[in-house]
Amino acid sequence: MRRFRRCTRISILSLLSISVLTPIFLLSFRLKNLNSDVSRDFVEDLSILKHRIEAQANSAVKLEEVEGLKEPTLVVYRDGEHSSTVSSGTTYGGEEKNQQNLSEKKVSSSREKEKSRPKGVQHSQGVQSHSQRPLDEKVKEMKDQVIRAKVYLSFAPPGSNSHFVKEIKLRIKELERAMGDVTKDSRLSRRATQKMKAMDSTLLKASRMYPDCSAMVKTLRAMMYNTEEQLRSQRHQTSFLVQLAARTAPKGLHCLSMRLTTEYFALQPEERELPNQHKLQNPDFYHFAVFSDNVLACSVVVNSAVSTARDPERIVFHIVTDSVNLPAMTMWFLMNPPGKATIQIQSIDGFEWLPTKYNENLQKQKGLDPRYTSALNHLRFYLPDIFPSLDKIVFLDHDVVVQKDLTRLWDINTKGKVNGAVETCREGEPSFRRMDMFINFTDPLVEKSFDANTCTWAFGMNIFDLQKWRKRNLTALYHNYLELGSQRQLLKAGSLPIGWTTFYKHTHALDKRWHLLGLGHNSGVAQTEIEQAAVIHYDGVMKPWLDIGIQKYKPYWTKHVSYEHPYLQQCNLHE
C-alpha cells in the first residue's frame, strides 16, 4: 500500500508539471513568430510559472501526508445559468453516483440558504466563493485528460488496432476538437463538458488495464524532460529573434528615407535651408537636442514637444544624425515644419573636432550590440562642445513622447549639479537599476572610486547645465573612463554605465513624473502613471515603430505621426 501511495505521489507531481509546462511551450512557439504581443518579460513569466508548479506539487504532497491518499472530490462548476457536474478524478462503481447526488444536494441546499439570507450577505459570500475557486479549472482538467490519455495510448503495443486504442484515440480527438483554442471556462460549450465525462470513463478503463504506475511515471518524466528542453530552445530562439528585429530597420522606414533623400537632391541649394536659423545660438530660448538616424522617431519627438509647449516660438530643436540620413532628415522637416519652432539638422561627420580615438575605444569593447558602439549613442557626452554658446539644454532620446510642457525644466533649481534626471534606484519598480548591475565592482579602481549603493538615474530626458559641465571638465573625465574600459572590463556596454561614472555626484534627482520608463519592455505600466508623466520612454527593444512593439502603448506614439502623408502611404507605413 505504501508503494502504491509513493508511486501515485510521483505521478501526481509529474501530471502537475506537465499540465503547466505544455501551455508554456505553446506560448513560446507562438512567440517564435514575433507577433506584436511578444514580451520581454518572457523569462520572468517562466520563473513565476515554475514557482506555481512547485507550489501545486507541494500542496499535493502535504494533502496526502495529512489525510492519506483519497479519491478526488467532486467539483461543481457553474457556466451561465446552468451548472454541470464534472469529476476531477475517477471513482469506481456506484460510488461515483452517490458522490454526485450528495454534491448536488449540498449545492441545492446552499442555494436555498442563500435566498433566505439578506442581499448584502449573499453578495459577499458569492464574491468570496468566486475568488477561492481556481480560475479556468475545466480547461486545465481537459488538458490534463488529453495528456493522460496520450500516455496510456503509448502503453499499447506498436501497430495495435484494438478496441481500446480506437476508443482512446477517438476520445483524444473529440476532446481536442471541443477544447480548440479556448483558454477560459466561460467559453466552453455543453458539448465540451460531455466530452470530458466520456474521456473520464475511458481513463478509468485505462487505469484498470494498466494498473502499474511505474510505467506512467517514467513516461511522464520523459515528456516533462522533452518539454523543458523544447521550452529552453524556444526561449533562446525567441530572445535571438527579438534582438534581431530590434536591430533591423523596417522596410517602410528605409523606403521613407530613400524617397526623402531623392527629393532633397532634387532641390536647389538655396531651397535646402531651414527657416529661422538665426535663433540657433540664442541662449534665451529653450533648446532641445536629439541624436538619431530615425526620421520618423525624430518627427514624433519634435511634434509631441512642440504641441505641448506653452511658448512654441521660443523652442529650438537641434537634431544630429549621420551623413547618410542628413538629406532625408532635412527634407522631412522642410516638408513638415513643426509650427513656430525652429529646427537645426547637423551631421556628426561635420564635427572635425571629435577625437580620432573615439571610435577606436568603442570598437575595443568586444562582442557588443552595434547600437551601443554607435557614435550617435555616445555623442551626448560632447554637448558642451556641440553647443558652445548655450547655457542649458534638454537632451531627449528618439524613443520618447512628450506629453507635457518641458520648458518648465528651465525653472528647476538643480542645486549646483550638472545633470538633472529621474532616479531608477527604487526597488520593486520595473525601471530599478543598481550600480553593480552594469559596473564591475570587483575591480579595485572601481571599488575605491564609487559607492555601489549610490542611486542610479536614467538617460532619455535630462536637463544639463552646460556651464557647470565645462567648468568641471566632465567630457575629459568621460574620455578617461572610456580609455580605462578599453583596457580592462570595467563597464558594461552602452552609454548608461559610463554616464553613471561621468556624472557621479553631479546629478540632481527630478520628480519621477517628469520621465516614465518601461514602455519598450514592460507590459504592466499603469495607465495612470502614463497619463501623469511629462515624458514617456519606450526604452528596451520593443520600439513603437516596430512590429514587436507592445500594442497597447503604441497609440501614445502613433497619434503624433501623420499617416496620411503620401510618402508614408507609399512606403506602407500605417498604424
XYZ file of C-alpha atoms in Angstrom:
575
model
C 0.000 0.000 0.000
C 2.887 2.427 0.831
C 4.492 1.620 -2.512
C 1.236 2.434 -4.286
C 0.972 5.762 -2.430
C 4.580 6.717 -3.236
C 4.089 5.829 -6.877
C 0.847 7.786 -7.068
C 2.529 10.789 -5.417
C 5.187 10.879 -8.129
C 2.505 10.559 -10.788
C 0.577 13.496 -9.331
C 3.694 15.679 -9.254
C 4.522 14.735 -12.839
C 0.987 15.468 -14.021
C 1.037 18.885 -12.345
C 4.324 19.739 -14.041
C 3.204 18.540 -17.473
C -0.146 20.338 -17.262
C 1.566 23.679 -16.742
C 4.621 23.187 -18.970
C 2.559 22.238 -22.011
C 0.795 25.647 -22.339
C 4.158 27.326 -21.700
C 5.643 25.509 -24.693
C 2.703 26.522 -26.851
C 3.203 30.134 -25.786
C 6.899 30.038 -26.614
C 6.121 28.588 -30.029
C 3.798 31.483 -30.763
C 6.442 33.968 -29.662
C 8.769 32.431 -32.236
C 6.731 34.140 -34.958
C 7.378 37.578 -33.418
C 3.804 38.803 -33.268
C 3.020 42.155 -31.681
C 2.185 40.677 -28.254
C 5.695 39.331 -27.584
C 7.019 40.436 -24.276
C 10.446 40.856 -22.938
C 9.221 39.634 -19.534
C 9.037 36.131 -21.013
C 11.837 34.814 -18.803
C 10.226 36.332 -15.695
C 6.903 34.707 -16.617
C 8.633 31.343 -16.850
C 10.064 31.825 -13.362
C 6.613 32.673 -11.958
C 5.081 29.584 -13.586
C 7.892 27.453 -12.205
C 7.052 28.619 -8.675
C 3.396 27.809 -9.326
C 4.325 24.266 -10.344
C 6.346 23.793 -7.166
C 3.556 25.248 -5.017
C 0.952 22.937 -6.562
C 3.195 19.927 -6.155
C 3.981 20.718 -2.513
C 0.313 21.225 -1.704
C -0.500 17.842 -3.246
C 2.136 16.093 -1.172
C 1.078 17.822 2.066
C -2.555 16.892 1.481
C -1.598 13.249 1.042
C 0.542 13.215 4.202
C -2.252 14.682 6.324
C -5.283 12.840 5.028
C -3.784 9.871 3.246
C -4.327 9.137 -0.423
C -8.022 9.625 -1.145
C -10.223 9.682 -4.185
C -10.526 13.181 -5.702
C -13.595 15.110 -4.593
C -16.343 16.122 -6.949
C -16.186 19.713 -8.223
C -19.323 21.558 -9.369
C -18.847 24.275 -11.982
C -21.350 26.953 -12.923
C -21.493 28.181 -16.515
C -24.004 30.974 -17.051
C -27.437 29.902 -15.866
C -26.789 26.170 -15.924
C -24.411 24.071 -13.831
C -22.541 20.993 -14.888
C -21.031 18.409 -12.601
C -17.641 17.106 -13.645
C -15.449 14.804 -11.663
C -11.870 15.993 -11.216
C -10.730 12.417 -10.956
C -12.074 8.855 -11.347
C -14.298 6.930 -8.939
C -15.392 3.354 -9.011
C -18.765 1.685 -9.436
C -21.797 3.185 -7.716
C -19.642 5.372 -5.501
C -19.441 7.949 -8.301
C -23.220 8.324 -8.487
C -23.534 8.555 -4.691
C -20.939 11.318 -4.500
C -22.601 13.165 -7.386
C -26.050 13.012 -5.756
C -24.610 14.113 -2.410
C -22.832 17.055 -4.024
C -25.941 18.141 -5.910
C -27.950 18.051 -2.666
C -25.340 20.252 -0.974
C -25.447 22.734 -3.833
C -29.250 22.929 -3.851
C -29.382 23.333 -0.062
C -26.750 26.066 -0.164
C -28.763 27.914 -2.823
C -31.885 27.793 -0.630
C -29.901 29.180 2.302
C -28.532 31.975 0.140
C -32.060 33.017 -0.867
C -33.123 33.252 2.781
C -30.157 35.462 3.735
C -30.048 39.272 3.295
C -28.819 40.514 -0.071
C -25.629 42.013 1.343
C -24.620 38.693 2.885
C -25.392 36.830 -0.324
C -23.218 39.144 -2.366
C -20.221 39.000 -0.038
C -20.267 35.240 0.137
C -20.645 34.978 -3.618
C -17.553 37.087 -4.120
C -15.611 35.019 -1.615
C -16.536 31.684 -3.216
C -15.669 33.035 -6.678
C -12.247 34.242 -5.518
C -11.482 30.941 -3.809
C -12.362 28.771 -6.822
C -9.336 28.471 -9.132
C -9.917 30.117 -12.481
C -10.392 28.056 -15.624
C -10.292 24.689 -13.876
C -12.215 22.971 -16.650
C -9.728 23.983 -19.322
C -6.834 22.789 -17.177
C -8.561 19.493 -16.471
C -9.286 18.912 -20.150
C -5.614 19.434 -20.990
C -4.632 17.033 -18.217
C -7.048 14.438 -19.539
C -5.518 14.668 -23.017
C -2.011 14.234 -21.576
C -3.012 11.203 -19.503
C -4.824 9.657 -22.451
C -1.750 10.038 -24.681
C 0.400 8.407 -22.007
C -1.942 5.424 -21.756
C -2.008 5.241 -25.543
C 1.781 4.938 -25.563
C 1.491 1.765 -23.449
C -0.336 -0.053 -26.227
C 1.830 -2.293 -28.451
C 3.058 -0.614 -31.661
C 0.638 -1.106 -34.535
C -2.135 -2.188 -32.202
C -5.624 -1.592 -33.520
C -7.642 -2.915 -30.617
C -10.985 -1.575 -29.484
C -9.348 0.291 -26.588
C -6.806 2.009 -28.869
C -9.561 3.131 -31.218
C -11.641 4.373 -28.310
C -8.890 6.406 -26.648
C -7.802 7.912 -29.982
C -11.390 8.942 -30.612
C -11.682 10.472 -27.141
C -8.470 12.476 -27.629
C -9.645 13.752 -30.996
C -13.088 14.696 -29.658
C -11.739 16.474 -26.598
C -9.112 18.441 -28.547
C -11.748 19.499 -31.073
C -14.184 20.526 -28.314
C -11.472 22.432 -26.464
C -9.967 24.186 -29.507
C -8.112 27.375 -28.575
C -10.348 28.152 -25.613
C -8.497 29.429 -22.535
C -11.439 30.304 -20.264
C -14.119 28.111 -18.716
C -16.846 30.592 -19.659
C -16.209 29.942 -23.360
C -16.605 26.177 -23.136
C -19.783 24.662 -24.551
C -22.020 21.963 -23.085
C -20.551 19.612 -25.669
C -17.085 20.076 -24.155
C -18.400 19.076 -20.724
C -19.951 15.928 -22.195
C -16.670 15.015 -23.879
C -14.892 15.422 -20.542
C -17.232 12.897 -18.948
C -16.698 10.460 -21.820
C -12.924 10.859 -21.522
C -13.165 10.304 -17.771
C -14.835 6.924 -18.349
C -12.176 5.929 -20.882
C -9.377 6.926 -18.488
C -10.994 4.876 -15.744
C -10.993 1.887 -18.066
C -7.352 2.564 -18.966
C -6.297 2.720 -15.324
C -7.762 -0.765 -14.796
C -5.990 -2.101 -17.870
C -2.603 -0.623 -16.820
C -2.527 -0.688 -13.002
C 1.302 -0.421 -12.814
C 2.053 3.283 -12.206
C 5.839 2.967 -12.658
C 5.402 2.967 -16.436
C 3.162 6.018 -16.190
C 5.732 7.891 -14.065
C 8.550 7.008 -16.457
C 6.597 8.249 -19.475
C 5.528 11.452 -17.735
C 9.092 12.181 -16.699
C 10.272 11.711 -20.255
C 7.520 14.009 -21.526
C 8.401 16.631 -18.921
C 12.098 16.496 -19.794
C 11.408 16.808 -23.525
C 9.020 19.710 -22.936
C 11.578 21.545 -20.787
C 14.265 21.057 -23.429
C 11.986 22.328 -26.179
C 10.951 25.241 -23.992
C 14.571 26.171 -23.317
C 15.353 26.050 -27.018
C 12.302 28.132 -27.922
C 13.200 30.695 -25.260
C 16.712 31.173 -26.663
C 15.410 31.360 -30.208
C 12.733 33.881 -29.233
C 15.293 36.082 -27.493
C 17.552 35.980 -30.542
C 14.740 36.839 -32.949
C 13.515 39.732 -30.781
C 17.030 41.197 -30.610
C 17.414 40.745 -34.362
C 14.112 42.508 -35.023
C 15.166 45.384 -32.763
C 18.447 45.897 -34.643
C 16.943 45.726 -38.131
C 15.377 48.819 -39.689
C 11.866 48.107 -41.002
C 11.461 48.147 -44.752
C 8.977 51.023 -44.561
C 11.424 53.311 -42.741
C 14.148 52.517 -45.254
C 11.736 53.300 -48.093
C 10.795 56.624 -46.472
C 14.440 57.620 -46.069
C 15.198 56.823 -49.705
C 12.241 58.829 -51.032
C 13.111 61.841 -48.891
C 16.758 61.692 -49.964
C 15.747 61.665 -53.623
C 13.517 64.705 -53.125
C 16.245 66.549 -51.209
C 18.805 66.301 -54.007
C 16.179 67.463 -56.491
C 16.068 70.829 -54.685
C 18.199 73.833 -55.480
C 20.912 74.623 -52.858
C 19.038 77.719 -51.636
C 15.879 75.636 -51.160
C 17.593 73.286 -48.717
C 17.879 75.883 -45.945
C 15.611 75.516 -42.922
C 13.937 78.740 -41.649
C 14.777 80.787 -38.521
C 18.425 79.709 -38.335
C 19.273 82.973 -36.538
C 17.734 81.543 -33.328
C 20.129 78.595 -33.057
C 22.701 80.197 -30.770
C 20.378 82.345 -28.651
C 20.717 81.180 -25.003
C 17.416 82.842 -24.056
C 15.439 80.221 -25.987
C 14.537 76.680 -24.935
C 16.986 74.328 -26.637
C 16.453 70.567 -27.096
C 18.891 68.021 -28.538
C 18.058 64.719 -30.241
C 20.722 62.412 -31.741
C 19.222 59.854 -34.134
C 19.204 58.340 -37.614
C 15.451 57.571 -37.494
C 13.411 60.180 -39.376
C 10.003 59.087 -38.123
C 11.122 58.806 -34.496
C 12.616 62.314 -34.563
C 9.416 63.731 -36.041
C 7.388 62.261 -33.153
C 9.730 63.767 -30.543
C 9.585 67.194 -32.177
C 5.828 67.156 -32.864
C 4.924 65.989 -29.356
C 7.208 68.548 -27.679
C 6.008 71.470 -29.791
C 2.326 70.553 -29.437
C 2.553 70.633 -25.620
C 4.713 73.769 -25.289
C 3.169 76.961 -23.939
C 5.583 79.105 -25.969
C 6.476 77.101 -29.131
C 8.084 80.027 -30.982
C 10.890 80.022 -28.389
C 11.670 76.316 -28.846
C 14.758 75.266 -30.809
C 15.410 71.633 -31.719
C 18.940 70.517 -32.585
C 18.927 67.166 -34.397
C 22.245 65.442 -35.057
C 22.328 62.471 -37.431
C 24.860 60.809 -39.743
C 25.778 61.889 -43.254
C 23.676 59.121 -44.835
C 20.437 60.280 -43.192
C 21.153 64.021 -43.222
C 19.341 64.676 -46.551
C 16.266 62.647 -45.557
C 16.062 64.256 -42.105
C 16.372 67.745 -43.585
C 13.827 67.076 -46.318
C 11.264 65.766 -43.850
C 11.292 68.968 -41.773
C 11.341 71.112 -44.899
C 8.116 69.387 -45.964
C 6.678 69.176 -42.414
C 7.793 72.254 -40.423
C 6.932 71.985 -36.689
C 4.792 75.103 -36.404
C 6.565 78.097 -34.908
C 9.502 76.092 -33.529
C 12.989 76.181 -35.051
C 14.835 73.107 -36.355
C 18.548 72.587 -36.943
C 19.864 69.440 -38.654
C 23.566 68.568 -38.378
C 25.758 65.616 -39.342
C 28.114 64.024 -36.861
C 30.633 63.699 -39.687
C 30.834 67.505 -39.765
C 32.329 67.637 -36.250
C 36.016 67.734 -37.143
C 36.976 68.328 -33.517
C 35.616 64.891 -32.478
C 38.567 62.864 -31.108
C 40.075 60.351 -33.523
C 40.455 57.745 -30.771
C 36.747 57.912 -30.011
C 35.590 55.144 -32.339
C 38.716 53.082 -31.693
C 37.984 52.878 -27.963
C 34.368 51.901 -28.595
C 35.339 49.134 -31.018
C 37.674 47.638 -28.415
C 34.614 46.664 -26.360
C 34.289 43.197 -27.851
C 31.059 41.457 -28.802
C 28.766 44.425 -28.286
C 25.497 45.364 -29.892
C 26.246 47.866 -32.716
C 23.714 50.216 -31.141
C 25.960 50.550 -28.079
C 29.072 51.373 -30.093
C 27.262 53.900 -32.274
C 28.841 57.340 -32.294
C 25.371 58.899 -32.016
C 24.794 56.963 -28.799
C 27.901 58.453 -27.146
C 27.681 61.921 -28.702
C 25.683 63.127 -25.679
C 28.953 63.407 -23.743
C 30.062 66.198 -26.112
C 27.081 68.508 -25.645
C 29.182 71.479 -24.383
C 31.412 71.204 -27.474
C 28.491 70.906 -29.915
C 26.695 73.933 -28.436
C 29.426 76.264 -27.131
C 27.132 79.303 -26.845
C 24.351 77.634 -24.829
C 23.994 77.564 -21.037
C 21.351 74.835 -20.627
C 19.927 72.160 -22.889
C 17.413 69.305 -22.561
C 18.525 66.028 -24.066
C 15.832 63.663 -25.396
C 16.200 60.132 -26.733
C 14.476 59.460 -30.039
C 12.174 56.822 -28.488
C 10.275 59.211 -26.214
C 6.958 61.016 -26.462
C 6.467 64.393 -24.769
C 3.078 64.780 -23.087
C 3.508 67.986 -21.050
C 5.293 71.296 -21.388
C 9.023 70.744 -20.842
C 10.001 74.408 -20.772
C 9.283 74.304 -17.023
C 12.521 72.332 -16.644
C 14.464 75.588 -17.019
C 12.850 76.834 -13.778
C 14.114 73.879 -11.692
C 16.949 74.558 -9.291
C 19.451 71.733 -9.817
C 21.409 72.862 -6.718
C 24.738 73.203 -8.482
C 24.545 69.824 -10.220
C 25.332 69.304 -13.898
C 22.695 66.707 -14.735
C 19.019 66.680 -13.827
C 17.488 63.194 -14.207
C 14.859 60.839 -12.796
C 16.247 58.223 -10.416
C 15.931 54.481 -11.041
C 17.032 53.087 -7.674
C 13.597 52.315 -6.213
C 13.414 48.575 -5.621
C 10.310 46.830 -6.861
C 9.823 49.151 -9.850
C 10.439 47.853 -13.407
C 12.981 50.641 -14.001
C 15.072 49.584 -10.983
C 18.834 49.557 -11.619
C 21.834 49.117 -9.341
C 25.354 50.364 -9.951
C 26.826 46.860 -9.705
C 24.470 45.585 -12.421
C 26.476 47.442 -15.070
C 29.752 48.306 -13.342
C 32.412 45.813 -12.269
C 32.914 46.476 -8.554
C 35.401 43.614 -8.255
C 37.956 45.903 -9.892
C 39.973 47.735 -7.194
C 39.791 51.063 -9.033
C 36.001 50.921 -9.263
C 35.574 49.794 -5.663
C 37.761 52.678 -4.485
C 36.143 55.361 -6.644
C 32.413 54.568 -6.433
C 29.788 53.503 -3.927
C 27.677 50.588 -5.149
C 24.702 51.908 -3.144
C 24.643 55.251 -4.950
C 21.255 55.967 -6.507
C 21.119 55.374 -10.255
C 19.322 57.536 -12.820
C 18.039 57.326 -16.390
C 19.122 58.753 -19.720
C 16.404 59.803 -22.157
C 15.114 63.052 -20.634
C 17.873 65.053 -18.976
C 18.493 68.727 -18.409
C 22.188 69.648 -18.477
C 23.829 72.772 -17.109
C 26.481 73.223 -19.799
C 28.291 75.996 -17.935
C 28.985 73.806 -14.903
C 29.804 70.898 -17.232
C 32.551 72.937 -18.907
C 33.829 74.236 -15.585
C 34.240 70.718 -14.174
C 35.598 69.319 -17.460
C 33.388 66.214 -17.340
C 33.977 65.378 -21.003
C 37.657 64.761 -20.214
C 36.548 62.538 -17.326
C 34.360 60.597 -19.758
C 37.404 60.072 -22.008
C 39.382 58.678 -19.071
C 36.708 56.096 -18.221
C 36.296 55.196 -21.883
C 40.032 54.582 -22.182
C 40.124 52.508 -18.988
C 37.162 50.477 -20.214
C 39.031 49.601 -23.402
C 41.969 48.275 -21.342
C 40.038 46.191 -18.781
C 36.473 45.131 -18.179
C 35.078 47.919 -16.011
C 31.705 48.754 -17.545
C 29.005 47.001 -19.487
C 28.107 48.214 -22.969
C 26.129 51.361 -23.615
C 26.170 54.967 -22.531
C 24.249 54.413 -19.277
C 27.013 52.914 -17.071
C 29.646 55.320 -18.349
C 27.138 58.119 -17.713
C 26.809 56.989 -14.098
C 30.564 57.207 -13.647
C 30.978 60.504 -15.530
C 28.180 62.292 -13.659
C 28.891 60.569 -10.333
C 27.892 63.050 -7.593
C 26.979 65.563 -10.308
C 23.302 64.537 -10.734
C 20.206 66.154 -9.254
C 17.107 63.977 -8.816
C 13.986 65.153 -10.647
C 10.432 64.267 -9.739
C 9.695 60.840 -11.240
C 6.651 62.234 -13.079
C 8.998 64.035 -15.447
C 10.187 60.809 -17.047
C 8.401 57.422 -17.148
C 10.380 54.390 -18.298
C 9.419 50.884 -19.358
C 7.086 51.190 -22.348
C 9.534 49.289 -24.544
C 9.870 46.215 -22.327
C 7.302 46.232 -19.521
C 3.673 45.453 -20.365
C 2.480 46.268 -16.842
C 2.941 50.047 -16.744
C -0.166 51.590 -15.186
C -2.270 53.896 -17.339
C -2.478 56.465 -14.531
C 1.316 56.706 -14.456
C 1.426 57.160 -18.224
C -1.146 59.953 -18.114
C 0.707 61.783 -15.322
C 4.147 61.569 -16.940
C 5.629 64.537 -18.804
C 7.739 62.202 -20.957
C 7.090 58.525 -21.644
C 10.056 56.450 -22.759
C 9.951 53.319 -24.927
C 13.260 52.077 -23.566
C 14.004 48.469 -24.432
C 13.901 46.564 -27.713
C 10.143 46.802 -28.344
C 10.037 50.196 -30.011
C 6.652 51.595 -31.090
C 7.672 51.746 -34.773
C 8.475 48.009 -34.798
C 6.040 45.123 -35.180
C 7.256 43.724 -31.869
C 6.250 46.879 -30.010
C 3.790 46.491 -27.138
C 0.443 47.090 -28.807
C -1.385 48.889 -26.003
C 1.327 51.576 -25.764
C 1.541 52.325 -29.482
C -1.353 54.848 -29.634
C 0.607 57.306 -27.464
C 3.267 57.330 -30.198
C 1.214 56.911 -33.368
C -1.046 59.901 -32.640
C 1.927 62.152 -33.429
C 2.553 60.516 -36.830
C 0.861 61.873 -39.957
C -0.010 58.561 -41.586
C -1.960 60.353 -44.291
C 1.330 61.723 -45.641
C 1.757 60.374 -49.204
C 5.286 59.129 -48.588
C 4.156 57.127 -45.549
C 1.319 55.611 -47.537
C 3.577 54.777 -50.472
C 6.049 53.096 -48.100
C 3.242 51.112 -46.427
C 3.728 52.778 -43.051
C 0.482 52.628 -41.104
C -0.826 52.266 -37.573
